[in-house]
Amino acid sequence: MSNQLEILFQLQVLDTRLQEKQRVVGRYESDLAARQAAIAASTAKIDALAASRKDAVAQRAFAERKIEDLQESLKTKRQRAQKARNEKEVRAGQDEVNSAQEEIRESETVLLEAMTRVEELEAQIAKAKAERAELENEDHRQISEAEGKIHALRSELEAERSEREGAAAAIEASLRKKYEFLLEKRAGLAVVEVDGGGCCSGCHVQIPPQTLIEIRRTGSLKVCPMCQRILFVAAIAPAG
């Protein structure tokens, strides 16, 4: 059992390294996803602004055409007013002219608002595009760096997984099953070394001295009375 415990402890060391590297890979991938999401959000913002600009341009064009039509109508009404034959027709003609002029002024206000809106949206689009370009430039550099690190870590993970499989295959099935169970239930830490003070390095509870003696003498499998993790006691080097 002593040799089995040593292999099991080495398996735990390997698993701990694998878990940490996998977490690092996860962080890099999460960062990349966040940056790509930021670019997608920026693109969506630009698209929405472009759609609003299209509507504003249409409103501006409509207002321009309406003003042209109203001005043509005003010209006709002025000509008709000049041909008035009596005071009543003069007043009626002037009322038509005044009404047309008021309508033109209102349409000019609408046109000015549409023109202002188009200019504002164009400025917002230019700003959003500049922000996206900055994101894309930064993202390109960071993606290249992060992808390089991810590739290197994945290569290390692949090599260490092969080593892990070899170590796991050397452990008795029942012991490996117990280890895998604890690995899942104890946050990836199934085997813990007893520290120099005789405490479990997993939960820091004091281990009974007799338990430590039995592990050292017989290499028997013992678990922490508190966290139930498998205990490993390193061999004491002979005094030299």
mmCIF file of C-alpha atoms in Angstrom:
data_model
loop_
_atom_site.group_PDB
_atom_site.id
_atom_site.type_symbol
_atom_site.label_atom_id
_atom_site.label_comp_id
_atom_site.label_asym_id
_atom_site.label_seq_id
_atom_site.Cartn_x
_atom_site.Cartn_y
_atom_site.Cartn_z
ATOM 1 C CA MET A 1 0.000 0.000 0.000
ATOM 2 C CA SER A 2 2.919 2.336 0.688
ATOM 3 C CA ASN A 3 3.942 2.390 -2.975
ATOM 4 C CA GLN A 4 0.306 2.834 -3.992
ATOM 5 C CA LEU A 5 -0.010 5.868 -1.706
ATOM 6 C CA GLU A 6 3.118 7.396 -3.178
ATOM 7 C CA ILE A 7 1.760 6.947 -6.693
ATOM 8 C CA LEU A 8 -1.590 8.312 -5.563
ATOM 9 C CA PHE A 9 0.099 11.377 -4.092
ATOM 10 C CA GLN A 10 1.987 11.946 -7.340
ATOM 11 C CA LEU A 11 -1.317 11.596 -9.187
ATOM 12 C CA GLN A 12 -2.743 14.330 -6.974
ATOM 13 C CA VAL A 13 0.252 16.555 -7.780
ATOM 14 C CA LEU A 14 -0.388 16.007 -11.478
ATOM 15 C CA ASP A 15 -4.107 16.658 -11.125
ATOM 16 C CA THR A 16 -3.453 19.869 -9.195
ATOM 17 C CA ARG A 17 -1.187 21.130 -11.989
ATOM 18 C CA LEU A 18 -3.715 20.099 -14.612
ATOM 19 C CA GLN A 19 -6.522 21.887 -12.793
ATOM 20 C CA GLU A 20 -4.519 25.102 -12.446
ATOM 21 C CA LYS A 21 -3.488 25.120 -16.096
ATOM 22 C CA GLN A 22 -7.047 24.410 -17.149
ATOM 23 C CA ARG A 23 -8.197 27.361 -15.042
ATOM 24 C CA VAL A 24 -5.609 29.585 -16.717
ATOM 25 C CA VAL A 25 -6.770 28.422 -20.151
ATOM 26 C CA GLY A 26 -10.351 29.136 -19.079
ATOM 27 C CA ARG A 27 -9.427 32.671 -18.007
ATOM 28 C CA TYR A 28 -7.693 33.375 -21.308
ATOM 29 C CA GLU A 29 -10.654 32.006 -23.249
ATOM 30 C CA SER A 30 -13.068 34.030 -21.117
ATOM 31 C CA ASP A 31 -11.049 37.198 -21.738
ATOM 32 C CA LEU A 32 -11.006 36.542 -25.466
ATOM 33 C CA ALA A 33 -14.751 35.943 -25.484
ATOM 34 C CA ALA A 34 -15.327 39.183 -23.552
ATOM 35 C CA ARG A 35 -13.246 41.199 -26.027
ATOM 36 C CA GLN A 36 -15.005 39.634 -28.999
ATOM 37 C CA ALA A 37 -18.362 40.350 -27.344
ATOM 38 C CA ALA A 38 -17.307 43.998 -26.922
ATOM 39 C CA ILE A 39 -16.549 44.214 -30.644
ATOM 40 C CA ALA A 40 -19.886 42.588 -31.494
ATOM 41 C CA ALA A 41 -21.686 45.063 -29.215
ATOM 42 C CA SER A 42 -19.829 47.957 -30.864
ATOM 43 C CA THR A 43 -20.844 46.686 -34.311
ATOM 44 C CA ALA A 44 -24.467 46.381 -33.182
ATOM 45 C CA LYS A 45 -24.329 49.967 -31.891
ATOM 46 C CA ILE A 46 -22.989 51.206 -35.238
ATOM 47 C CA ASP A 47 -25.694 49.302 -37.106
ATOM 48 C CA ALA A 48 -28.400 50.827 -34.890
ATOM 49 C CA LEU A 49 -26.993 54.335 -35.389
ATOM 50 C CA ALA A 50 -26.779 53.754 -39.147
ATOM 51 C CA ALA A 51 -30.447 52.692 -39.199
ATOM 52 C CA SER A 52 -31.414 55.839 -37.271
ATOM 53 C CA ARG A 53 -29.373 57.964 -39.679
ATOM 54 C CA LYS A 54 -31.159 56.362 -42.628
ATOM 55 C CA ASP A 55 -34.511 57.344 -41.111
ATOM 56 C CA ALA A 56 -33.278 60.882 -40.390
ATOM 57 C CA VAL A 57 -31.978 61.270 -43.956
ATOM 58 C CA ALA A 58 -35.376 60.134 -45.262
ATOM 59 C CA GLN A 59 -37.112 62.685 -43.016
ATOM 60 C CA ARG A 60 -34.726 65.392 -44.242
ATOM 61 C CA ALA A 61 -35.395 64.522 -47.881
ATOM 62 C CA PHE A 62 -39.156 64.500 -47.261
ATOM 63 C CA ALA A 63 -38.978 67.916 -45.587
ATOM 64 C CA GLU A 64 -36.924 69.319 -48.480
ATOM 65 C CA ARG A 65 -39.433 68.065 -51.057
ATOM 66 C CA LYS A 66 -42.337 69.402 -49.026
ATOM 67 C CA ILE A 67 -40.745 72.842 -48.813
ATOM 68 C CA GLU A 68 -40.157 72.854 -52.573
ATOM 69 C CA ASP A 69 -43.809 71.951 -53.154
ATOM 70 C CA LEU A 70 -44.997 74.584 -50.669
ATOM 71 C CA GLN A 71 -42.831 77.260 -52.266
ATOM 72 C CA GLU A 72 -44.240 76.392 -55.672
ATOM 73 C CA SER A 73 -47.734 76.525 -54.187
ATOM 74 C CA LEU A 74 -46.950 79.899 -52.560
ATOM 75 C CA LYS A 75 -45.825 81.251 -55.904
ATOM 76 C CA THR A 76 -49.145 80.199 -57.461
ATOM 77 C CA LYS A 77 -51.139 81.732 -54.599
ATOM 78 C CA ARG A 78 -49.286 85.026 -54.883
ATOM 79 C CA GLN A 79 -50.002 85.153 -58.600
ATOM 80 C CA ARG A 80 -53.659 84.451 -57.920
ATOM 81 C CA ALA A 81 -53.770 87.127 -55.203
ATOM 82 C CA GLN A 82 -52.349 89.677 -57.633
ATOM 83 C CA LYS A 83 -55.280 89.045 -59.944
ATOM 84 C CA ALA A 84 -57.858 89.730 -57.252
ATOM 85 C CA ARG A 85 -60.755 91.836 -58.550
ATOM 86 C CA ASN A 86 -62.130 93.131 -55.280
ATOM 87 C CA GLU A 87 -61.234 93.608 -51.647
ATOM 88 C CA LYS A 88 -62.778 90.312 -50.608
ATOM 89 C CA GLU A 89 -60.633 88.384 -53.092
ATOM 90 C CA VAL A 90 -57.594 90.389 -51.991
ATOM 91 C CA ARG A 91 -58.148 89.404 -48.338
ATOM 92 C CA ALA A 92 -58.775 85.781 -49.268
ATOM 93 C CA GLY A 93 -55.664 85.697 -51.415
ATOM 94 C CA GLN A 94 -53.538 87.255 -48.680
ATOM 95 C CA ASP A 95 -54.852 84.727 -46.157
ATOM 96 C CA GLU A 96 -53.806 81.922 -48.505
ATOM 97 C CA VAL A 97 -50.368 83.475 -48.895
ATOM 98 C CA ASN A 98 -49.950 83.928 -45.131
ATOM 99 C CA SER A 99 -51.066 80.365 -44.465
ATOM 100 C CA ALA A 100 -48.630 79.014 -47.048
ATOM 101 C CA GLN A 101 -45.780 81.058 -45.582
ATOM 102 C CA GLU A 102 -46.545 79.732 -42.085
ATOM 103 C CA GLU A 103 -46.585 76.186 -43.375
ATOM 104 C CA ILE A 104 -43.230 76.767 -45.043
ATOM 105 C CA ARG A 105 -41.755 78.105 -41.798
ATOM 106 C CA GLU A 106 -42.992 75.028 -39.918
ATOM 107 C CA SER A 107 -41.552 72.728 -42.568
ATOM 108 C CA GLU A 108 -38.237 74.596 -42.438
ATOM 109 C CA THR A 109 -38.126 73.969 -38.679
ATOM 110 C CA VAL A 110 -38.731 70.271 -39.301
ATOM 111 C CA LEU A 111 -36.003 70.291 -41.969
ATOM 112 C CA LEU A 112 -33.536 71.978 -39.621
ATOM 113 C CA GLU A 113 -34.253 69.412 -36.907
ATOM 114 C CA ALA A 114 -33.758 66.564 -39.407
ATOM 115 C CA MET A 115 -30.483 68.071 -40.641
ATOM 116 C CA THR A 116 -29.264 68.480 -37.061
ATOM 117 C CA ARG A 117 -30.258 64.910 -36.267
ATOM 118 C CA VAL A 118 -28.364 63.593 -39.310
ATOM 119 C CA GLU A 119 -25.238 65.515 -38.282
ATOM 120 C CA GLU A 120 -25.467 64.258 -34.700
ATOM 121 C CA LEU A 121 -25.877 60.665 -35.836
ATOM 122 C CA GLU A 122 -22.982 60.931 -38.283
ATOM 123 C CA ALA A 123 -20.768 62.222 -35.461
ATOM 124 C CA GLN A 124 -21.895 59.356 -33.208
ATOM 125 C CA ILE A 125 -21.245 56.815 -35.975
ATOM 126 C CA ALA A 126 -17.752 58.198 -36.575
ATOM 127 C CA LYS A 127 -16.998 58.018 -32.847
ATOM 128 C CA ALA A 128 -18.389 54.471 -32.572
ATOM 129 C CA LYS A 129 -16.354 53.326 -35.568
ATOM 130 C CA ALA A 130 -13.188 54.810 -34.067
ATOM 131 C CA GLU A 131 -13.911 53.014 -30.786
ATOM 132 C CA ARG A 132 -14.481 49.741 -32.628
ATOM 133 C CA ALA A 133 -11.264 50.180 -34.608
ATOM 134 C CA GLU A 134 -9.397 50.693 -31.343
ATOM 135 C CA LEU A 135 -11.004 47.577 -29.901
ATOM 136 C CA GLU A 136 -10.148 45.568 -32.999
ATOM 137 C CA ASN A 137 -6.509 46.726 -32.991
ATOM 138 C CA GLU A 138 -6.130 45.991 -29.276
ATOM 139 C CA ASP A 139 -8.038 42.725 -29.657
ATOM 140 C CA HIS A 140 -5.796 41.611 -32.505
ATOM 141 C CA ARG A 141 -2.671 42.048 -30.404
ATOM 142 C CA GLN A 142 -4.172 40.480 -27.303
ATOM 143 C CA ILE A 143 -5.755 37.611 -29.231
ATOM 144 C CA SER A 144 -2.412 36.746 -30.807
ATOM 145 C CA GLU A 145 -0.715 36.792 -27.405
ATOM 146 C CA ALA A 146 -3.507 34.898 -25.649
ATOM 147 C CA GLU A 147 -3.832 32.300 -28.403
ATOM 148 C CA GLY A 148 -0.090 31.655 -28.179
ATOM 149 C CA LYS A 149 -0.337 31.103 -24.445
ATOM 150 C CA ILE A 150 -3.409 28.921 -24.821
ATOM 151 C CA HIS A 151 -1.634 26.795 -27.444
ATOM 152 C CA ALA A 152 1.408 26.351 -25.193
ATOM 153 C CA LEU A 153 -0.741 25.465 -22.190
ATOM 154 C CA ARG A 154 -2.797 22.990 -24.191
ATOM 155 C CA SER A 155 0.399 21.270 -25.315
ATOM 156 C CA GLU A 156 1.518 21.027 -21.690
ATOM 157 C CA LEU A 157 -1.911 19.759 -20.672
ATOM 158 C CA GLU A 158 -1.827 17.050 -23.322
ATOM 159 C CA ALA A 159 1.598 15.838 -22.178
ATOM 160 C CA GLU A 160 0.622 15.907 -18.503
ATOM 161 C CA ARG A 161 -2.652 14.101 -19.177
ATOM 162 C CA SER A 162 -0.652 11.266 -20.733
ATOM 163 C CA GLU A 163 1.565 11.189 -17.648
ATOM 164 C CA ARG A 164 -1.542 11.267 -15.463
ATOM 165 C CA GLU A 165 -3.103 8.332 -17.302
ATOM 166 C CA GLY A 166 0.070 6.334 -16.706
ATOM 167 C CA ALA A 167 0.052 7.098 -12.994
ATOM 168 C CA ALA A 168 -3.667 6.334 -12.676
ATOM 169 C CA ALA A 169 -3.248 2.984 -14.412
ATOM 170 C CA ALA A 170 -0.694 1.935 -11.770
ATOM 171 C CA ILE A 171 -3.208 2.376 -8.931
ATOM 172 C CA GLU A 172 -5.519 -0.402 -7.779
ATOM 173 C CA ALA A 173 -9.081 0.018 -9.092
ATOM 174 C CA SER A 174 -10.741 0.335 -5.658
ATOM 175 C CA LEU A 175 -8.228 2.937 -4.503
ATOM 176 C CA ARG A 176 -8.501 4.861 -7.756
ATOM 177 C CA LYS A 177 -12.289 4.855 -7.441
ATOM 178 C CA LYS A 178 -12.069 6.289 -3.921
ATOM 179 C CA TYR A 179 -9.592 8.891 -5.129
ATOM 180 C CA GLU A 180 -11.812 9.990 -8.038
ATOM 181 C CA PHE A 181 -14.791 10.231 -5.690
ATOM 182 C CA LEU A 182 -12.908 12.454 -3.240
ATOM 183 C CA LEU A 183 -11.426 14.491 -6.098
ATOM 184 C CA GLU A 184 -14.929 15.475 -7.147
ATOM 185 C CA LYS A 185 -16.318 15.977 -3.644
ATOM 186 C CA ARG A 186 -13.330 17.858 -2.188
ATOM 187 C CA ALA A 187 -12.802 20.589 -4.789
ATOM 188 C CA GLY A 188 -10.107 18.715 -6.691
ATOM 189 C CA LEU A 189 -8.027 17.805 -3.638
ATOM 190 C CA ALA A 190 -8.332 14.139 -2.639
ATOM 191 C CA VAL A 191 -4.859 13.362 -1.261
ATOM 192 C CA VAL A 192 -3.166 15.706 1.179
ATOM 193 C CA GLU A 193 0.214 15.601 2.798
ATOM 194 C CA VAL A 194 0.455 15.826 6.554
ATOM 195 C CA ASP A 195 2.467 18.954 7.318
ATOM 196 C CA GLY A 196 5.423 19.247 9.681
ATOM 197 C CA GLY A 197 3.138 19.981 12.598
ATOM 198 C CA GLY A 198 1.133 16.800 12.099
ATOM 199 C CA CYS A 199 -1.877 18.577 10.569
ATOM 200 C CA CYS A 200 -3.947 17.753 7.513
ATOM 201 C CA SER A 201 -2.911 20.266 4.828
ATOM 202 C CA GLY A 202 -6.446 20.129 3.446
ATOM 203 C CA CYS A 203 -8.452 21.249 6.480
ATOM 204 C CA HIS A 204 -5.609 21.864 8.998
ATOM 205 C CA VAL A 205 -7.012 19.593 11.690
ATOM 206 C CA GLN A 206 -4.489 17.829 13.920
ATOM 207 C CA ILE A 207 -3.979 14.188 12.954
ATOM 208 C CA PRO A 208 -3.674 11.693 15.866
ATOM 209 C CA PRO A 209 -0.018 10.634 16.337
ATOM 210 C CA GLN A 210 -0.946 6.935 16.229
ATOM 211 C CA THR A 211 -2.433 7.433 12.751
ATOM 212 C CA LEU A 212 0.801 9.001 11.560
ATOM 213 C CA ILE A 213 2.828 6.138 13.000
ATOM 214 C CA GLU A 214 0.652 3.560 11.238
ATOM 215 C CA ILE A 215 0.984 5.361 7.892
ATOM 216 C CA ARG A 216 4.767 5.563 8.224
ATOM 217 C CA ARG A 217 5.202 1.976 9.417
ATOM 218 C CA THR A 218 2.730 0.136 7.205
ATOM 219 C CA GLY A 219 1.811 2.588 4.472
ATOM 220 C CA SER A 220 -1.831 1.841 5.226
ATOM 221 C CA LEU A 221 -4.550 4.029 3.794
ATOM 222 C CA LYS A 222 -5.836 6.497 6.364
ATOM 223 C CA VAL A 223 -8.160 9.446 5.953
ATOM 224 C CA CYS A 224 -8.425 12.749 7.778
ATOM 225 C CA PRO A 225 -11.051 12.453 10.550
ATOM 226 C CA MET A 226 -12.414 15.880 9.582
ATOM 227 C CA CYS A 227 -12.406 16.218 5.776
ATOM 228 C CA GLN A 228 -12.027 12.512 4.888
ATOM 229 C CA ARG A 229 -9.210 13.199 2.448
ATOM 230 C CA ILE A 230 -6.577 10.507 1.999
ATOM 231 C CA LEU A 231 -3.487 11.239 4.095
ATOM 232 C CA PHE A 232 0.035 10.989 2.766
ATOM 233 C CA VAL A 233 3.101 11.123 5.008
ATOM 234 C CA ALA A 234 6.449 11.633 3.282
ATOM 235 C CA ALA A 235 9.180 9.254 4.257
ATOM 236 C CA ILE A 236 11.634 10.625 6.819
ATOM 237 C CA ALA A 237 15.090 10.817 5.341
ATOM 238 C CA PRO A 238 17.684 9.010 7.478
ATOM 239 C CA ALA A 239 20.041 11.227 9.437
ATOM 240 C CA GLY A 240 23.213 11.622 7.575
#
